Short mmCIF file of the C-alpha atoms (twelve columns), coordinates in Angstrom:
data_MODEL
# 
_entry.id   MODEL 
# 
loop_
_atom_site.group_PDB 
_atom_site.id 
_atom_site.type_symbol 
_atom_site.label_atom_id 
_atom_site.label_alt_id 
_atom_site.label_comp_id 
_atom_site.label_asym_id 
_atom_site.label_seq_id 
_atom_site.Cartn_x 
_atom_site.Cartn_y 
_atom_site.Cartn_z 
_atom_site.pdbx_PDB_model_num 
ATOM 1   C CA . MET A 1   7.097   27.279  -16.769 1 
ATOM 2   C CA . ALA A 2   5.341   26.403  -13.506 1 
ATOM 3   C CA . LEU A 3   1.852   24.815  -13.645 1 
ATOM 4   C CA . THR A 4   -1.158  26.566  -12.372 1 
ATOM 5   C CA . GLU A 5   -3.493  24.822  -9.988  1 
ATOM 6   C CA . GLN A 6   -5.957  24.170  -12.813 1 
ATOM 7   C CA . GLU A 7   -3.232  22.677  -15.085 1 
ATOM 8   C CA . ALA A 8   -1.916  20.584  -12.208 1 
ATOM 9   C CA . SER A 9   -5.434  19.255  -11.672 1 
ATOM 10  C CA . ILE A 10  -5.748  18.164  -15.310 1 
ATOM 11  C CA . VAL A 11  -2.274  16.567  -15.343 1 
ATOM 12  C CA . ALA A 12  -3.158  14.796  -12.037 1 
ATOM 13  C CA . LEU A 13  -6.302  13.461  -13.602 1 
ATOM 14  C CA . PHE A 14  -4.589  12.065  -16.695 1 
ATOM 15  C CA . LEU A 15  -1.784  10.392  -14.677 1 
ATOM 16  C CA . GLU A 16  -4.179  9.098   -12.042 1 
ATOM 17  C CA . SER A 17  -6.551  7.655   -14.755 1 
ATOM 18  C CA . ALA A 18  -3.525  5.856   -16.341 1 
ATOM 19  C CA . ALA A 19  -2.514  4.412   -12.989 1 
ATOM 20  C CA . TRP A 20  -6.065  3.539   -12.179 1 
ATOM 21  C CA . GLY A 21  -6.107  1.462   -15.378 1 
ATOM 22  C CA . VAL A 22  -2.949  -0.321  -14.211 1 
ATOM 23  C CA . PHE A 23  -4.569  -0.838  -10.804 1 
ATOM 24  C CA . LEU A 24  -7.662  -2.342  -12.346 1 
ATOM 25  C CA . VAL A 25  -5.553  -4.895  -14.365 1 
ATOM 26  C CA . THR A 26  -3.631  -5.884  -11.303 1 
ATOM 27  C CA . PHE A 27  -6.851  -5.952  -9.152  1 
ATOM 28  C CA . GLY A 28  -8.310  -8.577  -11.567 1 
ATOM 29  C CA . LEU A 29  -5.194  -10.633 -11.450 1 
ATOM 30  C CA . CYS A 30  -5.025  -10.329 -7.641  1 
ATOM 31  C CA . LEU A 31  -8.641  -11.654 -7.422  1 
ATOM 32  C CA . ARG A 32  -7.769  -14.596 -9.532  1 
ATOM 33  C CA . SER A 33  -4.675  -15.499 -7.415  1 
ATOM 34  C CA . LEU A 34  -6.810  -15.157 -4.189  1 
ATOM 35  C CA . LEU A 35  -9.783  -17.205 -5.396  1 
ATOM 36  C CA . SER A 36  -8.279  -19.761 -7.719  1 
ATOM 37  C CA . THR A 37  -5.611  -22.406 -8.298  1 
ATOM 38  C CA . LYS A 38  -4.560  -24.303 -11.390 1 
ATOM 39  C CA . SER A 39  -7.211  -26.979 -10.531 1 
ATOM 40  C CA . GLY A 40  -10.105 -24.442 -10.114 1 
ATOM 41  C CA . LEU A 41  -11.655 -22.238 -7.574  1 
ATOM 42  C CA . LYS A 42  -10.617 -22.422 -4.010  1 
ATOM 43  C CA . SER A 43  -13.068 -23.439 -1.267  1 
ATOM 44  C CA . TRP A 44  -14.045 -20.738 1.310   1 
ATOM 45  C CA . SER A 45  -11.768 -22.378 3.890   1 
ATOM 46  C CA . GLU A 46  -8.771  -22.018 1.457   1 
ATOM 47  C CA . ILE A 47  -9.242  -18.443 0.650   1 
ATOM 48  C CA . ASN A 48  -6.990  -15.850 2.563   1 
ATOM 49  C CA . ARG A 49  -9.934  -13.801 3.906   1 
ATOM 50  C CA . PRO A 50  -8.003  -10.817 5.294   1 
ATOM 51  C CA . MET A 51  -6.242  -10.260 2.004   1 
ATOM 52  C CA . LEU A 52  -9.435  -10.844 0.069   1 
ATOM 53  C CA . LEU A 53  -11.166 -8.022  2.083   1 
ATOM 54  C CA . VAL A 54  -8.326  -5.660  1.583   1 
ATOM 55  C CA . GLY A 55  -8.284  -6.490  -2.081  1 
ATOM 56  C CA . LEU A 56  -11.989 -5.634  -2.365  1 
ATOM 57  C CA . THR A 57  -11.836 -2.543  -0.327  1 
ATOM 58  C CA . MET A 58  -8.941  -0.771  -2.160  1 
ATOM 59  C CA . PRO A 59  -10.695 -0.329  -5.476  1 
ATOM 60  C CA . ILE A 60  -13.568 1.557   -3.693  1 
ATOM 61  C CA . PHE A 61  -11.202 4.380   -2.662  1 
ATOM 62  C CA . ALA A 62  -9.205  4.201   -5.856  1 
ATOM 63  C CA . THR A 63  -12.257 4.541   -8.058  1 
ATOM 64  C CA . LEU A 64  -13.770 7.349   -5.889  1 
ATOM 65  C CA . ALA A 65  -10.467 9.302   -6.081  1 
ATOM 66  C CA . VAL A 66  -10.551 9.229   -9.894  1 
ATOM 67  C CA . ALA A 67  -14.197 10.342  -9.912  1 
ATOM 68  C CA . LEU A 68  -13.583 13.232  -7.492  1 
ATOM 69  C CA . ASN A 69  -10.617 14.403  -9.546  1 
ATOM 70  C CA . THR A 70  -12.820 14.236  -12.715 1 
ATOM 71  C CA . ILE A 71  -15.420 16.303  -11.051 1 
ATOM 72  C CA . ARG A 72  -12.887 18.804  -9.723  1 
ATOM 73  C CA . ALA A 73  -11.214 19.197  -13.210 1 
ATOM 74  C CA . LEU A 74  -14.775 19.651  -14.940 1 
ATOM 75  C CA . GLU A 75  -16.059 22.121  -12.299 1 
ATOM 76  C CA . SER A 76  -12.806 24.230  -12.580 1 
ATOM 77  C CA . LEU A 77  -13.825 24.892  -16.255 1 
ATOM 78  C CA . GLY A 78  -17.242 26.151  -15.208 1 
ATOM 79  C CA . PRO A 79  -18.694 29.435  -14.094 1 
ATOM 80  C CA . THR A 80  -17.212 29.334  -10.534 1 
ATOM 81  C CA . GLY A 81  -13.605 28.585  -12.000 1 
ATOM 82  C CA . ILE A 82  -10.345 27.976  -10.249 1 
ATOM 83  C CA . SER A 83  -11.077 30.284  -7.237  1 
ATOM 84  C CA . GLU A 84  -14.011 27.938  -6.014  1 
ATOM 85  C CA . GLN A 85  -12.410 24.597  -6.715  1 
ATOM 86  C CA . PHE A 86  -8.953  25.210  -5.362  1 
ATOM 87  C CA . THR A 87  -9.456  27.592  -2.349  1 
ATOM 88  C CA . ASN A 88  -12.258 25.826  -0.662  1 
ATOM 89  C CA . LEU A 89  -10.566 22.749  1.148   1 
ATOM 90  C CA . GLY A 90  -13.574 22.303  3.339   1 
ATOM 91  C CA . SER A 91  -15.868 21.435  0.422   1 
ATOM 92  C CA . ALA A 92  -17.462 17.998  0.453   1 
ATOM 93  C CA . ALA A 93  -15.470 16.947  -2.638  1 
ATOM 94  C CA . GLU A 94  -12.017 18.030  -1.122  1 
ATOM 95  C CA . VAL A 95  -12.760 16.324  2.163   1 
ATOM 96  C CA . LEU A 96  -13.787 13.102  0.321   1 
ATOM 97  C CA . LYS A 97  -10.578 13.335  -1.611  1 
ATOM 98  C CA . PHE A 98  -8.420  13.533  1.619   1 
ATOM 99  C CA . ILE A 99  -10.324 10.606  3.025   1 
ATOM 100 C CA . CYS A 100 -9.435  8.449   -0.103  1 
ATOM 101 C CA . VAL A 101 -5.835  9.316   0.076   1 
ATOM 102 C CA . ASN A 102 -5.587  8.784   3.858   1 
ATOM 103 C CA . MET A 103 -7.700  5.705   3.875   1 
ATOM 104 C CA . GLN A 104 -5.886  4.043   1.030   1 
ATOM 105 C CA . THR A 105 -2.653  4.717   2.946   1 
ATOM 106 C CA . LEU A 106 -4.045  3.404   6.225   1 
ATOM 107 C CA . ILE A 107 -5.111  0.220   4.481   1 
ATOM 108 C CA . GLY A 108 -1.832  -0.288  2.879   1 
ATOM 109 C CA . ASP A 109 0.033   0.418   6.071   1 
ATOM 110 C CA . GLY A 110 -2.303  -1.764  7.979   1 
ATOM 111 C CA . ILE A 111 -1.824  -4.878  5.781   1 
ATOM 112 C CA . LEU A 112 1.950   -4.390  5.934   1 
ATOM 113 C CA . THR A 113 1.676   -4.355  9.653   1 
ATOM 114 C CA . TYR A 114 -0.463  -7.437  9.659   1 
ATOM 115 C CA . ARG A 115 2.037   -9.213  7.444   1 
ATOM 116 C CA . CYS A 116 4.792   -8.488  9.867   1 
ATOM 117 C CA . TRP A 117 2.750   -9.696  12.692  1 
ATOM 118 C CA . ILE A 118 1.864   -12.897 10.907  1 
ATOM 119 C CA . VAL A 119 5.482   -13.578 9.781   1 
ATOM 120 C CA . TYR A 120 6.818   -13.266 13.258  1 
ATOM 121 C CA . GLY A 121 4.296   -15.957 14.667  1 
ATOM 122 C CA . LYS A 122 1.710   -13.278 15.677  1 
ATOM 123 C CA . SER A 123 4.188   -11.808 18.136  1 
ATOM 124 C CA . TRP A 124 3.138   -8.348  19.338  1 
ATOM 125 C CA . THR A 125 6.567   -7.842  20.657  1 
ATOM 126 C CA . VAL A 126 8.078   -7.489  17.193  1 
ATOM 127 C CA . ALA A 127 4.849   -5.873  15.778  1 
ATOM 128 C CA . ALA A 128 4.441   -3.248  18.518  1 
ATOM 129 C CA . VAL A 129 6.488   -0.536  16.754  1 
ATOM 130 C CA . PRO A 130 4.732   -0.961  13.353  1 
ATOM 131 C CA . ALA A 131 1.379   -1.222  15.248  1 
ATOM 132 C CA . LEU A 132 2.075   2.031   17.129  1 
ATOM 133 C CA . LEU A 133 3.178   3.805   14.048  1 
ATOM 134 C CA . TRP A 134 -0.048  2.717   12.385  1 
ATOM 135 C CA . ILE A 135 -2.105  4.093   15.169  1 
ATOM 136 C CA . GLY A 136 -0.071  7.417   14.631  1 
ATOM 137 C CA . THR A 137 -1.303  7.459   11.018  1 
ATOM 138 C CA . LEU A 138 -4.774  6.808   12.107  1 
ATOM 139 C CA . VAL A 139 -4.695  9.677   14.614  1 
ATOM 140 C CA . THR A 140 -3.160  12.161  12.166  1 
ATOM 141 C CA . THR A 141 -5.811  11.086  9.667   1 
ATOM 142 C CA . VAL A 142 -8.614  11.997  12.014  1 
ATOM 143 C CA . LEU A 143 -7.000  15.291  12.643  1 
ATOM 144 C CA . ASN A 144 -6.478  15.936  8.949   1 
ATOM 145 C CA . ILE A 145 -10.215 15.455  8.343   1 
ATOM 146 C CA . VAL A 146 -11.255 17.601  11.308  1 
ATOM 147 C CA . VAL A 147 -8.974  20.442  10.370  1 
ATOM 148 C CA . ILE A 148 -9.631  20.467  6.715   1 
ATOM 149 C CA . SER A 149 -13.419 20.543  7.069   1 
ATOM 150 C CA . HIS A 150 -13.069 23.888  8.675   1 
ATOM 151 C CA . ILE A 151 -10.907 25.481  6.137   1 
ATOM 152 C CA . HIS A 152 -12.963 27.275  3.433   1 
ATOM 153 C CA . SER A 153 -10.693 30.071  1.984   1 
ATOM 154 C CA . GLU A 154 -7.283  28.632  1.371   1 
ATOM 155 C CA . ALA A 155 -5.732  26.298  -1.235  1 
ATOM 156 C CA . LEU A 156 -4.134  22.858  -0.253  1 
ATOM 157 C CA . THR A 157 -0.574  24.252  -0.099  1 
ATOM 158 C CA . ALA A 158 -1.418  27.376  1.920   1 
ATOM 159 C CA . PRO A 159 -2.888  26.580  5.360   1 
ATOM 160 C CA . THR A 160 -0.222  26.625  8.096   1 
ATOM 161 C CA . SER A 161 -2.551  24.775  10.577  1 
ATOM 162 C CA . LEU A 162 -2.652  21.825  8.250   1 
ATOM 163 C CA . ARG A 163 0.945   21.546  7.364   1 
ATOM 164 C CA . PRO A 164 2.273   19.930  10.670  1 
ATOM 165 C CA . ILE A 165 -0.590  17.332  10.630  1 
ATOM 166 C CA . ILE A 166 0.005   16.248  7.032   1 
ATOM 167 C CA . SER A 167 3.806   16.270  7.273   1 
ATOM 168 C CA . SER A 168 3.410   14.023  10.313  1 
ATOM 169 C CA . PHE A 169 1.092   11.726  8.550   1 
ATOM 170 C CA . TRP A 170 3.417   11.059  5.617   1 
ATOM 171 C CA . GLY A 171 6.516   10.915  7.881   1 
ATOM 172 C CA . ILE A 172 4.959   8.279   10.095  1 
ATOM 173 C CA . SER A 173 3.611   6.269   7.064   1 
ATOM 174 C CA . ILE A 174 7.132   6.361   5.444   1 
ATOM 175 C CA . ALA A 175 8.767   5.292   8.577   1 
ATOM 176 C CA . LEU A 176 6.257   2.342   9.029   1 
ATOM 177 C CA . ASN A 177 6.893   1.150   5.522   1 
ATOM 178 C CA . VAL A 178 10.686  1.089   5.886   1 
ATOM 179 C CA . ILE A 179 10.680  -0.452  9.314   1 
ATOM 180 C CA . THR A 180 8.189   -3.105  8.499   1 
ATOM 181 C CA . THR A 181 9.585   -4.043  5.183   1 
ATOM 182 C CA . CYS A 182 12.963  -4.454  6.775   1 
ATOM 183 C CA . LEU A 183 11.479  -6.563  9.590   1 
ATOM 184 C CA . ILE A 184 9.694   -8.805  7.162   1 
ATOM 185 C CA . VAL A 185 12.748  -9.266  4.869   1 
ATOM 186 C CA . ALA A 186 14.931  -9.949  7.941   1 
ATOM 187 C CA . ARG A 187 12.551  -12.734 9.101   1 
ATOM 188 C CA . ILE A 188 12.477  -14.379 5.689   1 
ATOM 189 C CA . TYR A 189 16.327  -14.242 5.518   1 
ATOM 190 C CA . THR A 190 16.526  -15.754 9.067   1 
ATOM 191 C CA . VAL A 191 14.159  -18.700 8.301   1 
ATOM 192 C CA . ASP A 192 16.134  -19.392 5.060   1 
ATOM 193 C CA . ARG A 193 19.343  -19.625 7.080   1 
ATOM 194 C CA . MET A 194 17.795  -21.869 9.807   1 
ATOM 195 C CA . ALA A 195 16.217  -24.209 7.172   1 
ATOM 196 C CA . TYR A 196 19.481  -24.327 5.326   1 
ATOM 197 C CA . ARG A 197 21.476  -25.532 8.526   1 
ATOM 198 C CA . HIS A 198 18.833  -28.224 9.175   1 
ATOM 199 C CA . SER A 199 18.655  -29.499 5.674   1 
ATOM 200 C CA . VAL A 200 22.033  -29.037 4.064   1 
ATOM 201 C CA . THR A 201 23.317  -32.467 5.241   1 
ATOM 202 C CA . ARG A 202 20.189  -34.336 4.022   1 
ATOM 203 C CA . LEU A 203 19.247  -32.396 0.862   1 
ATOM 204 C CA . SER A 204 22.604  -31.167 -0.425  1 
ATOM 205 C CA . GLY A 205 21.412  -30.729 -3.973  1 
ATOM 206 C CA . SER A 206 18.083  -29.086 -3.389  1 
ATOM 207 C CA . HIS A 207 19.093  -25.903 -1.474  1 
ATOM 208 C CA . SER A 208 19.868  -23.805 -4.325  1 
ATOM 209 C CA . GLY A 209 16.348  -23.735 -5.769  1 
ATOM 210 C CA . ARG A 210 14.833  -23.065 -2.518  1 
ATOM 211 C CA . LEU A 211 17.249  -20.309 -1.667  1 
ATOM 212 C CA . ASN A 212 16.551  -18.716 -5.092  1 
ATOM 213 C CA . GLY A 213 12.755  -18.909 -4.221  1 
ATOM 214 C CA . LEU A 214 13.187  -17.108 -0.847  1 
ATOM 215 C CA . GLN A 215 15.540  -14.522 -2.328  1 
ATOM 216 C CA . ARG A 216 12.694  -13.843 -4.943  1 
ATOM 217 C CA . THR A 217 10.182  -13.530 -2.157  1 
ATOM 218 C CA . MET A 218 12.411  -10.922 -0.421  1 
ATOM 219 C CA . ARG A 219 12.871  -9.075  -3.786  1 
ATOM 220 C CA . ILE A 220 9.130   -8.996  -4.350  1 
ATOM 221 C CA . ILE A 221 8.360   -7.492  -0.997  1 
ATOM 222 C CA . ILE A 222 11.303  -4.994  -1.327  1 
ATOM 223 C CA . GLU A 223 10.294  -3.972  -4.757  1 
ATOM 224 C CA . SER A 224 6.673   -3.528  -4.026  1 
ATOM 225 C CA . GLY A 225 7.519   -1.503  -0.871  1 
ATOM 226 C CA . ALA A 226 9.911   0.559   -2.731  1 
ATOM 227 C CA . ILE A 227 7.285   1.532   -5.233  1 
ATOM 228 C CA . TYR A 228 4.790   2.730   -2.661  1 
ATOM 229 C CA . THR A 229 7.330   4.342   -0.389  1 
ATOM 230 C CA . SER A 230 9.059   6.332   -3.284  1 
ATOM 231 C CA . VAL A 231 5.638   7.852   -4.210  1 
ATOM 232 C CA . ALA A 232 4.886   8.574   -0.478  1 
ATOM 233 C CA . ILE A 233 8.222   10.306  -0.053  1 
ATOM 234 C CA . ILE A 234 7.723   12.506  -3.126  1 
ATOM 235 C CA . THR A 235 4.215   13.278  -2.123  1 
ATOM 236 C CA . CYS A 236 5.548   14.423  1.248   1 
ATOM 237 C CA . ALA A 237 8.288   16.382  -0.248  1 
ATOM 238 C CA . THR A 238 6.036   18.302  -2.686  1 
ATOM 239 C CA . TYR A 239 3.557   19.101  0.133   1 
ATOM 240 C CA . VAL A 240 6.318   20.362  2.595   1 
ATOM 241 C CA . SER A 241 7.873   22.448  -0.124  1 
ATOM 242 C CA . GLY A 242 4.541   23.990  -1.003  1 
ATOM 243 C CA . SER A 243 4.621   22.789  -4.649  1 
ATOM 244 C CA . ILE A 244 1.493   22.565  -6.856  1 
ATOM 245 C CA . ALA A 245 2.767   19.183  -7.889  1 
ATOM 246 C CA . VAL A 246 1.099   17.831  -4.756  1 
ATOM 247 C CA . TYR A 247 -2.120  17.452  -6.668  1 
ATOM 248 C CA . ILE A 248 -0.291  15.136  -8.978  1 
ATOM 249 C CA . THR A 249 1.726   13.061  -6.506  1 
ATOM 250 C CA . SER A 250 -1.251  12.660  -4.046  1 
ATOM 251 C CA . ALA A 251 -3.455  11.430  -6.872  1 
ATOM 252 C CA . LEU A 252 -0.784  8.893   -7.834  1 
ATOM 253 C CA . GLU A 253 -0.328  7.701   -4.314  1 
ATOM 254 C CA . VAL A 254 -3.933  6.469   -4.014  1 
ATOM 255 C CA . GLN A 255 -3.450  4.267   -7.058  1 
ATOM 256 C CA . THR A 256 0.121   3.151   -6.154  1 
ATOM 257 C CA . ALA A 257 -0.866  1.895   -2.584  1 
ATOM 258 C CA . GLY A 258 -3.379  -0.511  -4.362  1 
ATOM 259 C CA . ILE A 259 -0.974  -1.569  -7.100  1 
ATOM 260 C CA . ALA A 260 1.760   -2.373  -4.647  1 
ATOM 261 C CA . PHE A 261 -0.574  -4.648  -2.629  1 
ATOM 262 C CA . ASN A 262 -1.794  -6.358  -5.659  1 
ATOM 263 C CA . LEU A 263 1.679   -6.956  -7.074  1 
ATOM 264 C CA . ILE A 264 2.754   -8.818  -3.882  1 
ATOM 265 C CA . ILE A 265 -0.240  -11.248 -4.167  1 
ATOM 266 C CA . ILE A 266 0.152   -11.757 -7.841  1 
ATOM 267 C CA . ARG A 267 3.937   -12.351 -7.925  1 
ATOM 268 C CA . VAL A 268 4.115   -14.609 -4.885  1 
ATOM 269 C CA . HIS A 269 1.099   -16.639 -6.042  1 
ATOM 270 C CA . ASN A 270 2.701   -17.110 -9.518  1 
ATOM 271 C CA . ARG A 271 5.993   -18.085 -8.042  1 
ATOM 272 C CA . SER A 272 4.229   -20.543 -5.728  1 
ATOM 273 C CA . HIS A 273 3.001   -22.465 -8.674  1 
ATOM 274 C CA . ASP A 274 6.544   -22.703 -10.106 1 
ATOM 275 C CA . GLU A 275 8.343   -23.622 -7.013  1 
ATOM 276 C CA . GLU A 276 6.775   -26.024 -4.581  1 
ATOM 277 C CA . THR A 277 8.426   -25.831 -1.154  1 
ATOM 278 C CA . ARG A 278 7.277   -26.526 2.334   1 
ATOM 279 C CA . TYR A 279 7.417   -22.769 2.967   1 
ATOM 280 C CA . MET A 280 4.690   -21.587 0.623   1 
ATOM 281 C CA . ASN A 281 1.471   -22.617 -1.234  1 
ATOM 282 C CA . VAL A 282 -1.025  -20.775 -3.395  1 
ATOM 283 C CA . SER A 283 -3.115  -19.348 -0.775  1 
ATOM 284 C CA . THR A 284 -0.638  -18.730 1.896   1 
ATOM 285 C CA . PRO A 285 2.792   -18.076 0.252   1 
ATOM 286 C CA . LEU A 286 5.139   -18.049 3.316   1 
ATOM 287 C CA . TYR A 287 5.306   -20.643 5.980   1 
ATOM 288 C CA . PHE A 288 7.703   -20.500 8.857   1 
ATOM 289 C CA . ILE A 289 9.049   -22.947 11.335  1 
ATOM 290 C CA . LYS A 290 8.733   -22.601 15.118  1 
ATOM 291 C CA . GLY A 291 11.215  -24.703 17.010  1 
ATOM 292 C CA . SER A 292 10.808  -28.358 16.015  1 
ATOM 293 C CA . GLY A 293 7.296   -27.963 14.673  1 
ATOM 294 C CA . GLN A 294 5.507   -26.311 11.818  1 
ATOM 295 C CA . THR A 295 3.187   -23.532 12.074  1 
ATOM 296 C CA . ASP A 296 0.230   -22.345 9.761   1 
ATOM 297 C CA . THR A 297 1.543   -18.913 9.778   1 
ATOM 298 C CA . GLU A 298 0.615   -17.128 6.467   1 
ATOM 299 C CA . ILE A 299 1.021   -13.981 4.494   1 
# 
């Protein structure tokens, strides 16, 4: 039996609340990873400030999204009922909900682009495509908000004026995630191969552990990227198909973006405690070699 919009909203609230709980747990662990080491708190100069800023911003939109879904679910049971809550996209609550989804996606895509830029030695030549795609998501976000704020008599799955914009937003975001994740993984793999060729004759017995470490780094990035990208693809598919399930998938997407970010920080930080290599430390997990010298490139 197909869900009604009211039922979908309640299911979305339940699943989003569960995901929000997971997000809060990973958020706490992420902060610990960013702010401390085994020996104690890091000094301000040791803290990866861009990651800390993102880590503190994502909970704002994640929590606001849960609050807005709670308000929508409660008000749909009130005197105005379903017709008011699900056919007035231009209401303040619905516009704020769109802002939460879009901003969380923008932040996640932005930090992925930043990581790609850093990993490639701050080269805009490589990061140009991800950066242009991110600008595309920004433009479609602005268009989303402008158009939706003028729609007061249709449900989310109905307006034809909104469909091309939202579809473009998710399509660009998915492409950015796939391309940028592949670029980062390719860079890590290349650095590993280069390091192996330079060290194999001198450190014949030590490559295996280091190789496993870099392989785990690649796996962490791939797995976290796959979590978020999978939810984004499902969200895009449910919207394009006009399914009521878009209320559920879009609610989960807000939390998944934050969870994926936190997991990368946590898992790389934990691994850096177990495997001390010249390519990583607790505050900046990945280091890369440029020519014959070392760089302070960090993720």
